[in-house]
Short mmCIF file of C-alpha atoms and ligand atoms in Angstrom, two decimals:
data_model
loop_
_atom_site.label_atom_id
_atom_site.label_comp_id
_atom_site.label_asym_id
_atom_site.label_seq_id
_atom_site.Cartn_x
_atom_site.Cartn_y
_atom_site.Cartn_z
CA MET L 104 121.21 38.10 103.54
CA LYS L 105 120.32 41.00 101.32
CA LEU L 106 122.79 43.11 99.31
CA THR L 107 122.72 46.16 97.08
CA LEU L 108 125.33 45.90 94.33
CA GLU L 109 126.40 48.86 92.26
CA ILE L 110 128.38 47.38 89.37
CA TRP L 111 130.32 48.96 86.53
CA ARG L 112 128.81 47.83 83.22
CA GLN L 113 130.64 48.46 79.96
CA LYS L 114 130.12 46.47 76.73
CA ASP L 115 133.62 46.93 75.33
CA ALA L 116 136.54 49.33 75.19
CA ASN L 117 134.59 51.79 73.04
CA ASP L 118 131.46 51.88 75.19
CA LYS L 119 131.26 54.73 77.69
CA GLY L 120 130.21 52.52 80.59
CA HIS L 121 127.95 53.23 83.58
CA PHE L 122 127.01 51.92 87.01
CA GLU L 123 124.00 49.62 87.29
CA THR L 124 122.36 48.86 90.64
CA TYR L 125 121.10 45.39 91.54
CA GLU L 126 119.31 44.09 94.64
CA LEU L 127 120.17 40.52 95.61
CA ASP L 128 118.05 38.72 98.22
CA ASN L 129 119.14 35.17 98.78
CA VAL L 130 122.86 35.55 99.53
CA ARG L 131 124.13 32.72 101.76
CA SER L 132 127.02 33.29 104.13
CA HIS L 133 129.03 30.29 102.91
CA MET L 134 129.19 31.58 99.34
CA SER L 135 132.34 33.12 97.94
CA PHE L 136 132.05 36.56 96.39
CA LEU L 137 132.22 35.03 92.90
CA GLU L 138 129.52 32.48 93.73
CA MET L 139 127.36 35.38 94.86
CA LEU L 140 127.94 36.98 91.44
CA ASP L 141 127.10 33.62 89.80
CA VAL L 142 123.73 33.78 91.55
CA LEU L 143 123.20 37.35 90.37
CA ASN L 144 124.14 36.35 86.81
CA GLN L 145 121.71 33.42 86.89
CA GLU L 146 118.94 35.85 87.81
CA LEU L 147 120.01 38.23 85.04
CA ILE L 148 120.07 35.43 82.47
CA GLU L 149 116.59 34.27 83.52
CA LYS L 150 115.35 37.84 83.08
CA GLY L 151 116.94 37.91 79.63
CA GLU L 152 119.60 40.47 80.62
CA GLU L 153 123.35 40.37 80.01
CA PRO L 154 125.25 38.72 82.87
CA VAL L 155 128.07 40.66 84.57
CA ALA L 156 131.41 39.67 83.05
CA PHE L 157 134.24 38.97 85.51
CA ASP L 158 137.51 37.06 85.23
CA HIS L 159 138.10 33.87 87.20
CA ASP L 160 139.71 30.47 86.85
CA CYS L 161 141.00 28.48 89.82
CA ARG L 162 138.76 30.07 92.50
CA GLU L 163 141.42 28.97 94.98
CA ALA L 164 143.49 32.15 95.20
CA ILE L 165 146.37 30.66 93.24
CA CYS L 166 145.98 31.59 89.58
CA GLY L 167 145.70 35.39 89.76
CA THR L 168 142.91 35.59 87.19
CA CYS L 169 140.18 37.13 89.34
CA GLY L 170 140.07 40.58 90.83
CA PHE L 171 138.09 43.80 90.98
CA VAL L 172 137.67 46.65 93.39
CA ILE L 173 135.01 46.41 96.13
CA ASN L 174 134.13 49.68 97.88
CA GLY L 175 137.45 51.19 96.89
CA VAL L 176 139.69 48.29 97.95
CA ALA L 177 141.24 45.86 95.48
CA HIS L 178 140.05 42.28 96.21
CA GLY L 179 137.83 43.65 99.00
CA HIS L 180 138.30 44.28 102.68
CA MET L 181 139.93 41.03 103.81
CA LYS L 182 143.74 41.07 103.94
CA ARG L 183 145.76 38.60 101.86
CA ASN L 184 142.75 37.55 99.88
CA THR L 185 141.45 37.36 96.35
CA VAL L 186 137.79 37.95 95.46
CA CYS L 187 137.41 34.23 94.71
CA GLN L 188 138.33 33.40 98.30
CA LEU L 189 136.43 36.27 99.84
CA HIS L 190 133.46 34.85 101.71
CA MET L 191 130.05 36.39 102.10
CA ARG L 192 130.10 35.68 105.85
CA THR L 193 132.48 38.65 106.17
CA PHE L 194 129.72 40.99 104.91
CA ASN L 195 126.59 42.21 106.65
CA ASP L 196 122.95 42.06 105.72
CA GLY L 197 122.00 45.23 103.84
CA ASP L 198 125.55 46.12 102.71
CA HIS L 199 125.87 48.44 99.73
CA LEU L 200 128.83 47.37 97.59
CA VAL L 201 130.37 49.25 94.67
CA LEU L 202 132.20 46.98 92.20
CA GLU L 203 134.67 48.49 89.76
CA PRO L 204 137.31 47.04 87.44
CA TRP L 205 141.04 47.67 87.97
CA ARG L 206 141.52 51.23 86.70
CA ALA L 207 144.82 51.89 84.90
CA LYS L 208 145.83 53.18 81.50
CA ALA L 209 148.03 50.10 81.08
CA PHE L 210 145.08 47.77 81.82
CA PRO L 211 142.53 48.60 79.09
CA LEU L 212 139.00 47.51 79.86
CA VAL L 213 137.67 44.46 78.03
CA ARG L 214 134.15 44.20 79.43
CA ASP L 215 132.39 45.05 82.73
CA LEU L 216 134.85 43.98 85.44
CA ILE L 217 137.42 42.41 83.09
CA VAL L 218 140.58 44.25 82.12
CA ASP L 219 143.39 43.25 79.80
CA ARG L 220 146.53 42.57 81.85
CA SER L 221 148.80 41.56 78.99
CA ALA L 222 151.02 44.51 79.95
CA PHE L 223 152.26 42.24 82.76
CA GLU L 224 153.02 39.49 80.24
CA ARG L 225 155.07 41.87 78.13
CA ILE L 226 157.06 43.04 81.17
CA GLN L 227 157.63 39.43 82.16
CA ARG L 228 158.79 38.51 78.68
CA ALA L 229 161.19 41.47 78.61
CA GLY L 230 163.37 40.04 81.37
CA GLY L 231 161.57 37.78 83.83
CA TYR L 232 163.36 34.64 82.72
CA ILE L 233 166.60 32.76 83.21
CA SER L 234 168.68 30.90 80.66
CA ALA L 235 168.97 27.20 81.43
CA ARG L 236 170.75 24.34 79.73
CA THR L 237 168.29 21.88 78.29
CA GLY L 238 169.08 18.24 77.81
CA SER L 239 169.30 15.61 80.52
CA ALA L 240 167.89 16.61 83.91
CA PRO L 241 170.58 18.01 86.26
CA ASP L 242 171.27 16.25 89.55
CA ALA L 243 169.14 17.49 92.40
CA ASN L 244 170.86 20.14 94.53
CA SER L 245 173.75 20.54 92.10
CA ILE L 246 173.49 24.27 92.73
CA LEU L 247 173.50 25.06 96.43
CA ILE L 248 171.32 27.88 97.71
CA PRO L 249 171.48 29.21 101.29
CA LYS L 250 168.18 28.53 103.04
CA GLU L 251 167.36 32.20 103.78
CA GLN L 252 167.90 33.09 100.15
CA ALA L 253 165.75 30.26 98.90
CA GLU L 254 162.98 31.33 101.28
CA ALA L 255 163.15 34.97 100.25
CA ALA L 256 163.10 33.97 96.57
CA LEU L 257 160.02 31.83 97.17
CA ASP L 258 158.26 34.62 99.05
CA PHE L 259 158.66 36.89 96.03
CA ALA L 260 157.77 34.05 93.67
CA GLU L 261 154.36 33.95 95.36
CA CYS L 262 153.17 36.85 93.20
CA ILE L 263 150.28 35.56 91.09
CA GLY L 264 150.21 38.53 88.72
CA CYS L 265 146.69 39.57 89.63
CA GLY L 266 147.29 43.33 89.25
CA ALA L 267 145.77 44.39 92.58
CA CYS L 268 148.95 46.31 93.38
CA VAL L 269 148.41 48.52 90.34
CA ALA L 270 144.69 48.84 91.03
CA SER L 271 145.18 50.02 94.60
CA CYS L 272 148.14 52.30 93.93
CA PRO L 273 147.12 55.98 93.96
CA ASN L 274 149.81 56.46 91.27
CA GLY L 275 148.77 53.46 89.18
CA ALA L 276 152.31 52.09 89.52
CA ALA L 277 153.31 48.47 88.90
CA MET L 278 156.40 48.48 91.10
CA LEU L 279 155.30 45.71 93.45
CA PHE L 280 154.71 43.29 90.60
CA VAL L 281 157.97 44.12 88.83
CA GLY L 282 159.85 44.28 92.13
CA ALA L 283 158.55 40.83 93.05
CA ARG L 284 159.76 39.34 89.75
CA ILE L 285 163.18 41.00 89.95
CA ALA L 286 163.68 40.07 93.61
CA HIS L 287 162.54 36.48 93.05
CA LEU L 288 165.20 35.78 90.42
CA GLY L 289 167.77 38.10 92.01
CA PHE L 290 167.90 35.98 95.17
CA LEU L 291 168.75 32.81 93.23
CA PRO L 292 172.12 31.80 91.77
CA GLN L 293 170.33 30.84 88.54
CA GLY L 294 169.10 34.42 88.23
CA GLN L 295 172.54 36.05 88.30
CA PRO L 296 173.66 35.89 84.64
CA GLU L 297 170.77 38.05 83.44
CA ARG L 298 170.47 40.17 86.56
CA VAL L 299 171.82 43.38 85.04
CA GLU L 300 169.92 43.09 81.78
CA ARG L 301 166.77 42.01 83.60
CA ALA L 302 166.61 45.15 85.71
CA LYS L 303 167.10 47.37 82.69
CA ALA L 304 164.70 45.51 80.42
CA MET L 305 161.85 44.99 82.89
CA VAL L 306 161.94 48.57 84.16
CA ALA L 307 162.02 49.89 80.58
CA ALA L 308 159.08 47.66 79.63
CA MET L 309 157.15 48.74 82.71
CA GLU L 310 157.57 52.41 81.91
CA GLN L 311 156.69 51.87 78.28
CA GLU L 312 153.36 50.34 79.26
CA GLY L 313 152.37 53.62 80.92
CA PHE L 314 152.24 52.61 84.58
CA GLY L 315 152.67 55.42 87.11
CA ALA L 316 155.63 56.24 89.35
CA CYS L 317 156.09 54.95 92.87
CA THR L 318 155.96 57.43 95.75
CA ASN L 319 155.97 54.76 98.44
CA TYR L 320 152.36 54.84 99.54
CA THR L 321 152.54 51.09 100.38
CA SER L 322 148.90 50.40 99.57
CA CYS L 323 150.14 47.77 97.08
CA GLU L 324 151.61 45.67 99.87
CA ALA L 325 148.46 46.13 101.95
CA THR L 326 146.16 44.75 99.25
CA CYS L 327 148.44 42.13 97.70
CA PRO L 328 146.69 38.76 98.15
CA LYS L 329 150.07 37.10 98.63
CA GLY L 330 151.53 39.67 101.01
CA VAL L 331 154.44 40.44 98.68
CA SER L 332 156.70 42.88 100.54
CA ILE L 333 157.80 46.31 99.31
CA VAL L 334 161.35 45.17 100.08
CA GLY L 335 161.07 43.81 96.52
CA ILE L 336 160.67 47.37 95.25
CA ALA L 337 163.83 48.41 97.08
CA LYS L 338 165.62 45.42 95.51
CA MET L 339 164.44 46.47 92.08
CA ASN L 340 165.60 50.04 92.68
CA LYS L 341 169.02 48.83 93.74
CA ASP L 342 169.39 46.42 90.82
CA TYR L 343 168.31 49.12 88.39
CA PHE L 344 170.66 51.66 89.96
CA ASN L 345 173.59 49.25 89.71
CA ALA L 346 172.68 48.14 86.20
CA LYS L 347 172.42 51.67 84.86
CA LEU L 348 175.39 53.26 86.60
CA PHE L 349 177.94 50.58 87.42
CA SER L 350 177.64 47.73 84.96
CA GLY L 351 179.29 46.89 81.69
CA GLY L 352 182.94 47.12 80.65
CA ASN L 353 185.72 46.24 83.02
CA LEU L 354 184.35 45.23 86.41
CA GLY L 355 187.65 45.59 88.23
CA GLY L 356 189.84 42.86 86.75
CA LYS L 357 192.81 43.69 84.54
CA GLU L 358 192.70 46.78 82.34
CA MET Y 144 177.30 60.94 81.01
CA ASP Y 145 175.25 58.92 78.55
CA LYS Y 146 174.46 56.45 81.27
CA ALA Y 147 173.42 59.13 83.74
CA VAL Y 148 171.03 60.69 81.25
CA GLY Y 149 169.52 57.30 80.48
CA PHE Y 150 169.19 56.70 84.19
CA TYR Y 151 167.29 59.93 84.77
CA GLU Y 152 164.85 59.12 81.97
CA SER Y 153 163.15 56.44 84.06
CA THR Y 154 160.92 57.30 86.99
CA LEU Y 155 163.22 55.19 89.18
CA GLY Y 156 166.14 57.42 88.25
CA LYS Y 157 164.13 60.56 88.93
CA LYS Y 158 163.20 59.25 92.35
CA VAL Y 159 166.87 58.57 93.15
CA VAL Y 160 167.72 62.11 92.10
CA MET Y 161 164.92 63.40 94.34
CA ALA Y 162 166.16 61.31 97.21
CA VAL Y 163 169.78 62.47 96.84
CA THR Y 164 168.83 66.14 96.52
CA GLY Y 165 166.35 65.62 99.37
CA ILE Y 166 169.15 64.28 101.59
CA ILE Y 167 171.35 67.29 100.79
CA LEU Y 168 168.50 69.69 101.56
CA PHE Y 169 167.75 67.77 104.73
CA LEU Y 170 171.37 67.99 105.92
CA TYR Y 171 171.31 71.71 105.21
CA LEU Y 172 168.14 72.03 107.30
CA VAL Y 173 169.88 70.32 110.23
CA GLY Y 174 172.73 72.82 110.02
CA HIS Y 175 170.36 75.76 109.59
CA MET Y 176 168.31 74.68 112.58
CA LEU Y 177 171.39 74.30 114.81
CA GLY Y 178 172.59 77.73 113.62
CA ASN Y 179 169.23 79.25 114.54
CA LEU Y 180 169.31 77.84 118.06
CA GLN Y 181 172.24 80.15 118.84
CA ILE Y 182 169.61 82.83 119.24
CA PHE Y 183 168.99 81.42 122.72
CA LEU Y 184 172.62 82.17 123.69
CA ASP Y 185 173.90 85.71 124.04
CA PRO Y 186 172.11 88.04 121.53
CA ALA Y 187 175.47 89.04 120.08
CA GLN Y 188 176.26 85.39 119.32
CA ILE Y 189 173.94 84.98 116.34
CA ASP Y 190 175.03 88.30 114.85
CA LYS Y 191 178.61 87.08 115.10
CA TYR Y 192 177.54 83.86 113.40
CA ALA Y 193 175.88 85.88 110.60
CA HIS Y 194 179.09 87.83 110.08
CA MET Y 195 181.06 84.60 109.97
CA LEU Y 196 178.80 83.14 107.26
CA HIS Y 197 179.19 86.32 105.24
CA ALA Y 198 182.98 86.48 105.67
CA SER Y 199 183.65 84.82 102.33
CA ALA Y 200 181.40 85.69 99.43
CA ALA Y 201 182.77 82.73 97.48
CA PHE Y 202 181.82 80.28 100.23
CA LEU Y 203 178.41 81.86 100.78
CA TRP Y 204 177.51 81.79 97.12
CA SER Y 205 178.81 78.26 96.50
CA VAL Y 206 176.54 76.97 99.25
CA ARG Y 207 173.62 79.02 97.98
CA LEU Y 208 174.09 77.78 94.42
CA VAL Y 209 174.36 74.15 95.47
CA LEU Y 210 171.16 74.46 97.51
CA LEU Y 211 169.34 76.27 94.74
CA PHE Y 212 170.44 73.66 92.23
CA CYS Y 213 169.30 70.81 94.50
CA LEU Y 214 165.97 72.46 95.14
CA GLY Y 215 165.45 73.12 91.44
CA VAL Y 216 166.28 69.56 90.41
CA HIS Y 217 164.18 68.14 93.26
CA ILE Y 218 161.15 70.15 92.18
CA LEU Y 219 161.61 69.38 88.50
CA ALA Y 220 161.81 65.64 89.15
CA ALA Y 221 158.85 65.84 91.56
CA PHE Y 222 156.78 67.52 88.91
CA GLN Y 223 157.72 65.00 86.21
CA VAL Y 224 157.00 62.03 88.45
CA TRP Y 225 153.67 63.52 89.51
CA TRP Y 226 152.68 64.21 85.93
CA ARG Y 227 153.40 60.66 84.89
CA SER Y 228 151.21 59.21 87.62
CA ARG Y 229 148.43 61.67 86.86
CA THR Y 230 148.17 60.20 83.38
CA ALA Y 231 148.44 56.57 84.51
CA ARG Y 232 144.77 56.35 85.55
CA PRO Y 233 142.62 58.20 83.02
CA VAL Y 234 139.32 56.78 84.34
CA LYS Y 235 139.04 57.44 88.08
CA TYR Y 236 137.40 55.17 90.64
CA LYS Y 237 133.99 56.13 91.96
CA VAL Y 238 135.01 54.83 95.37
CA PHE Y 239 138.71 54.60 96.18
CA ASN Y 240 140.01 53.67 99.64
CA PRO Y 241 143.52 52.34 99.22
CA PRO Y 242 144.63 51.05 102.63
CA ASP Y 243 147.70 52.24 104.55
CA VAL Y 244 147.95 55.61 102.78
CA ASP Y 245 149.07 58.16 105.33
CA TYR Y 246 148.33 61.86 105.26
CA ALA Y 247 151.95 62.88 104.68
CA ALA Y 248 152.34 60.62 101.64
CA LYS Y 249 149.12 61.91 100.13
CA THR Y 250 150.09 65.55 100.53
CA MET Y 251 153.70 65.43 99.23
CA VAL Y 252 152.80 67.24 96.00
CA TRP Y 253 151.00 69.96 97.99
CA SER Y 254 153.37 70.31 100.90
CA GLY Y 255 156.23 70.59 98.35
CA PRO Y 256 155.02 73.68 96.42
CA ILE Y 257 153.80 75.36 99.62
CA ILE Y 258 157.28 74.86 101.07
CA ALA Y 259 158.74 76.36 97.90
CA ALA Y 260 156.47 79.40 98.26
CA PHE Y 261 157.46 79.66 101.91
CA ILE Y 262 161.16 79.45 101.05
CA THR Y 263 160.71 82.38 98.63
CA TYR Y 264 158.87 84.41 101.23
CA HIS Y 265 161.40 83.50 103.92
CA LEU Y 266 164.35 84.59 101.75
CA LEU Y 267 162.72 87.93 100.94
CA HIS Y 268 161.75 88.41 104.57
CA LEU Y 269 164.89 87.50 106.51
CA THR Y 270 167.68 87.20 103.94
CA VAL Y 271 166.93 90.07 101.57
CA GLY Y 272 164.93 92.06 104.10
CA MET Y 273 162.51 93.53 101.59
CA ASP Y 274 161.14 96.80 102.97
CA SER Y 275 157.48 95.93 102.45
CA LEU Y 276 157.87 92.61 104.29
CA HIS Y 277 160.27 93.65 107.05
CA PRO Y 278 160.46 97.45 107.58
CA ASP Y 279 162.96 97.21 110.49
CA TYR Y 280 165.48 95.03 108.66
CA VAL Y 281 169.15 95.76 109.32
CA HIS Y 282 171.75 93.93 107.22
CA LEU Y 283 173.57 91.34 109.38
CA GLY Y 284 171.58 92.34 112.45
CA ALA Y 285 170.25 88.81 112.64
CA TYR Y 286 169.06 88.83 116.24
CA ASN Y 287 166.86 91.89 116.04
CA ASN Y 288 165.71 91.05 112.51
CA VAL Y 289 164.35 87.73 113.73
CA VAL Y 290 162.78 89.07 116.90
CA ALA Y 291 161.20 92.10 115.21
CA GLY Y 292 160.00 89.86 112.37
CA PHE Y 293 158.27 87.41 114.67
CA GLN Y 294 156.77 90.12 116.86
CA GLN Y 295 154.28 90.44 113.99
CA THR Y 296 151.95 87.64 115.08
CA PRO Y 297 150.65 86.75 111.56
CA VAL Y 298 154.26 86.36 110.37
CA ALA Y 299 155.13 84.06 113.27
CA ILE Y 300 152.02 81.98 112.64
CA ALA Y 301 152.80 81.70 108.92
CA TYR Y 302 156.28 80.43 109.79
CA ILE Y 303 154.91 77.87 112.23
CA VAL Y 304 152.33 76.56 109.76
CA ALA Y 305 154.91 76.31 106.96
CA LEU Y 306 157.34 74.50 109.25
CA LEU Y 307 154.66 72.00 110.25
CA LEU Y 308 154.05 71.31 106.55
CA LEU Y 309 157.78 70.90 106.06
CA ALA Y 310 157.70 68.39 108.90
CA PHE Y 311 155.04 66.34 107.11
CA HIS Y 312 157.06 66.47 103.91
CA LEU Y 313 160.22 65.40 105.68
CA TYR Y 314 158.47 62.65 107.59
CA HIS Y 315 157.35 60.91 104.42
CA GLY Y 316 160.53 61.86 102.56
CA LEU Y 317 162.90 60.49 105.18
CA TRP Y 318 161.04 57.21 105.29
CA SER Y 319 160.58 57.04 101.55
CA LEU Y 320 164.14 57.72 100.52
CA PHE Y 321 165.40 54.47 102.01
CA GLN Y 322 163.00 52.63 99.76
CA THR Y 323 163.97 54.71 96.74
CA MET Y 324 167.69 54.20 97.32
CA GLY Y 325 167.22 50.47 97.74
CA TRP Y 326 168.19 50.57 101.41
CA ASP Y 327 165.44 48.34 102.66
CA HIS Y 328 166.15 45.27 104.68
CA PRO Y 329 163.99 43.39 107.18
CA LYS Y 330 166.72 44.02 109.80
CA PHE Y 331 166.25 47.78 109.94
CA GLY Y 332 163.02 48.23 107.97
CA PRO Y 333 160.87 48.49 111.11
CA TRP Y 334 163.12 51.26 112.45
CA ARG Y 335 162.60 53.56 109.51
CA ARG Y 336 159.23 54.95 110.64
CA PRO Y 337 160.36 55.78 114.19
CA LEU Y 338 163.61 57.22 112.82
CA ALA Y 339 161.71 59.49 110.40
CA VAL Y 340 159.37 60.61 113.19
CA LEU Y 341 162.26 61.36 115.54
CA LEU Y 342 164.39 63.31 113.03
CA THR Y 343 161.38 65.24 111.81
CA ALA Y 344 160.25 66.10 115.33
CA VAL Y 345 163.72 67.32 116.30
CA ILE Y 346 163.99 69.51 113.18
CA ALA Y 347 160.48 70.94 113.51
CA ALA Y 348 160.82 71.58 117.24
CA GLY Y 349 164.18 73.30 116.73
CA PHE Y 350 162.87 75.67 114.08
CA ILE Y 351 159.49 76.34 115.69
CA SER Y 352 161.01 77.10 119.10
CA VAL Y 353 162.26 80.46 117.76
CA PRO Y 354 158.92 82.06 116.71
CA VAL Y 355 157.30 80.58 119.81
CA ALA Y 356 159.98 82.11 122.04
CA VAL Y 357 159.39 85.52 120.47
CA MET Y 358 155.61 85.25 120.77
CA THR Y 359 155.84 84.30 124.43
CA GLY Y 360 158.29 87.11 125.17
CA VAL Y 361 161.23 84.85 126.01
CA LEU Y 362 163.24 86.61 123.29
CA GLN Y 363 163.12 90.44 123.39
CA LEU Y 364 164.63 93.10 121.14
CA VAL Y 365 168.00 94.40 122.26
CA GLY Y 366 168.95 98.09 122.05
CA GLY Y 367 171.73 99.53 119.98
C1 HEM Q 137 163.48 72.10 102.16
C2 HEM Q 137 163.15 71.59 101.05
C3 HEM Q 137 162.90 70.13 100.78
C4 HEM Q 137 163.41 68.99 101.35
C5 HEM Q 137 164.40 68.91 102.46
C6 HEM Q 137 162.80 67.86 100.70
C7 HEM Q 137 163.08 66.53 100.99
C8 HEM Q 137 162.53 65.44 100.36
C9 HEM Q 137 162.92 64.07 100.54
C10 HEM Q 137 164.00 63.56 101.47
C11 HEM Q 137 162.13 63.30 99.73
C12 HEM Q 137 162.16 61.79 99.58
C13 HEM Q 137 162.58 61.30 98.25
C14 HEM Q 137 162.09 59.90 98.01
O1 HEM Q 137 160.89 59.68 98.03
O2 HEM Q 137 162.90 59.02 97.79
C15 HEM Q 137 161.25 64.19 99.06
C16 HEM Q 137 160.29 63.80 98.20
C17 HEM Q 137 159.48 64.65 97.52
N1 HEM Q 137 159.56 66.03 97.52
FE1 HEM Q 137 160.73 67.17 98.65
N2 HEM Q 137 161.93 68.30 99.77
C18 HEM Q 137 161.97 69.69 99.80
C19 HEM Q 137 161.28 70.55 99.03
C20 HEM Q 137 160.37 70.15 98.12
C21 HEM Q 137 159.69 71.07 97.28
C22 HEM Q 137 159.86 72.58 97.26
C23 HEM Q 137 158.86 70.32 96.53
C24 HEM Q 137 157.96 70.94 95.51
C25 HEM Q 137 157.49 70.46 94.46
C26 HEM Q 137 159.02 68.91 96.89
C27 HEM Q 137 158.33 67.84 96.39
C28 HEM Q 137 158.57 66.50 96.69
C29 HEM Q 137 157.82 65.37 96.18
C30 HEM Q 137 156.61 65.42 95.26
C31 HEM Q 137 158.41 64.21 96.69
C32 HEM Q 137 158.01 62.77 96.37
C33 HEM Q 137 157.35 62.26 97.54
C34 HEM Q 137 157.13 60.83 97.60
O3 HEM Q 137 158.08 60.02 97.53
O4 HEM Q 137 155.96 60.53 97.81
N3 HEM Q 137 159.97 68.85 97.86
N4 HEM Q 137 161.51 65.49 99.44
S1 SF4 Q 138 152.52 41.70 93.69
FE1 SF4 Q 138 150.66 40.93 94.76
S2 SF4 Q 138 149.06 42.36 94.10
FE2 SF4 Q 138 150.74 42.63 92.65
S3 SF4 Q 138 150.32 41.25 90.95
FE3 SF4 Q 138 151.62 40.09 92.37
S4 SF4 Q 138 150.15 39.01 93.70
FE4 SF4 Q 138 148.96 40.61 92.67
S1 FES Q 139 140.25 32.76 90.37
FE1 FES Q 139 142.32 32.09 90.58
S2 FES Q 139 143.04 33.49 92.07
FE2 FES Q 139 140.91 33.97 92.05
#
């Protein structure tokens, strides 16, 4: 099949950047989107041009490294998918596709379709951890967790940190990512000791990075490759609310 | 107090403040709408009601000040939140089609200020009774003030359009505030959309029924 690709090209953060249009003839339906770009890049290299830079690693939709916007939708038109697992059979001959990097102040552009997502790392480091005793391995199941809670925690733990939620948010907000991290640990007994500090620290870090403010559009949930639910955002709001207004000091024991 | 100020500094805190003030304004709207519906009873009824509301200046002004304060804080927070998001994406997309974005959510920042402008107009028109806006205004003559006001077709249409915008604003707001307040749970999550639609429809229908009744001649001026 034949495709017209309009791709954002930008050498580095200081370059102004522009769209470049490419025609690609021999696209096979069994290719993934990234394999299709590999073919394009091979052609560019043979012509002595710069290949299109894009991020990728596992190509199995589990690492969260890949991602760009295809025709205005983060990770493309298939639900619960990453661009590495997006297959060319879901496109039509003659399609015109516009490829753009994640656009957010907090995700500065590195090159072409690659952005720097270390803002997520800094938020994670601010509070997305638990304190655990090291030393000999604890007995299995020494801390009991109700099944529903374990399942909810795992659902939120599915977040792969790809950044599509920010990219597809009209406000450029990172609430789904942060909500997923806070909800994941908040559902587990091991996450309780830091729960109050976590909400404060992660929200503060998120705002410091310059992400936008949530107005509940829900396009984050719709494009999240892992289907992370906006219930996580509500959980974050509640934890933050409690942490800021009702924590610290005497919690209701003796004066 | 320290804590509350720190809380408001974050966008999450601002959204909670918007939600709380939004709830207060919403509850007021319910009361206002029910009050208005008395116009369909005996014409003297709503005039009596107006006199009752004006019986105590202290009561009247406390309610007015609370509402004004809520509206002011709601708008201030809305503006701050909007400004922050405006700066969060300095380079725009060439093509941007985020899925699941509904019309009401997209127009919150426009429906809001238009509602504010409408509220100003509405207060000058039917509360103050400014001569240039409402030449036949009689203080506390609520029934005839409303009917004479809406007998001007452009005025009635402006009210209806503004109330439809308010409905859009409330529809997204009523759904959104559960999320903002952290009241989301898979058990009742699916009910939030229908609930928002229902409450909004009831409010809008209640308010809009009055100008429509005047335009169709169901409500007529009374002598005296
Ligand atoms: C009768 C007056 C009003 C009522 C009852 C009302 C109600 C609400 C409610 C319940 C919310 C939801 C809060 C949340 O998202 O958690 C909201 C949000 C909002 N309101 Fe209002 N509001 C009113 C007037 C205004 C005005 C005058 C503005 C003007 C700037 C405004 C701007 C906004 C904005 C920008 C949001 C955020 C929307 C979002 O979450 O996407 N509102 N409003
Ligand atoms: S919440 Fe979903 S979209 Fe956002 S970073 Fe995690 S996996 Fe990606
Ligand atoms: S490359 Fe790992 S998720 Fe796409």
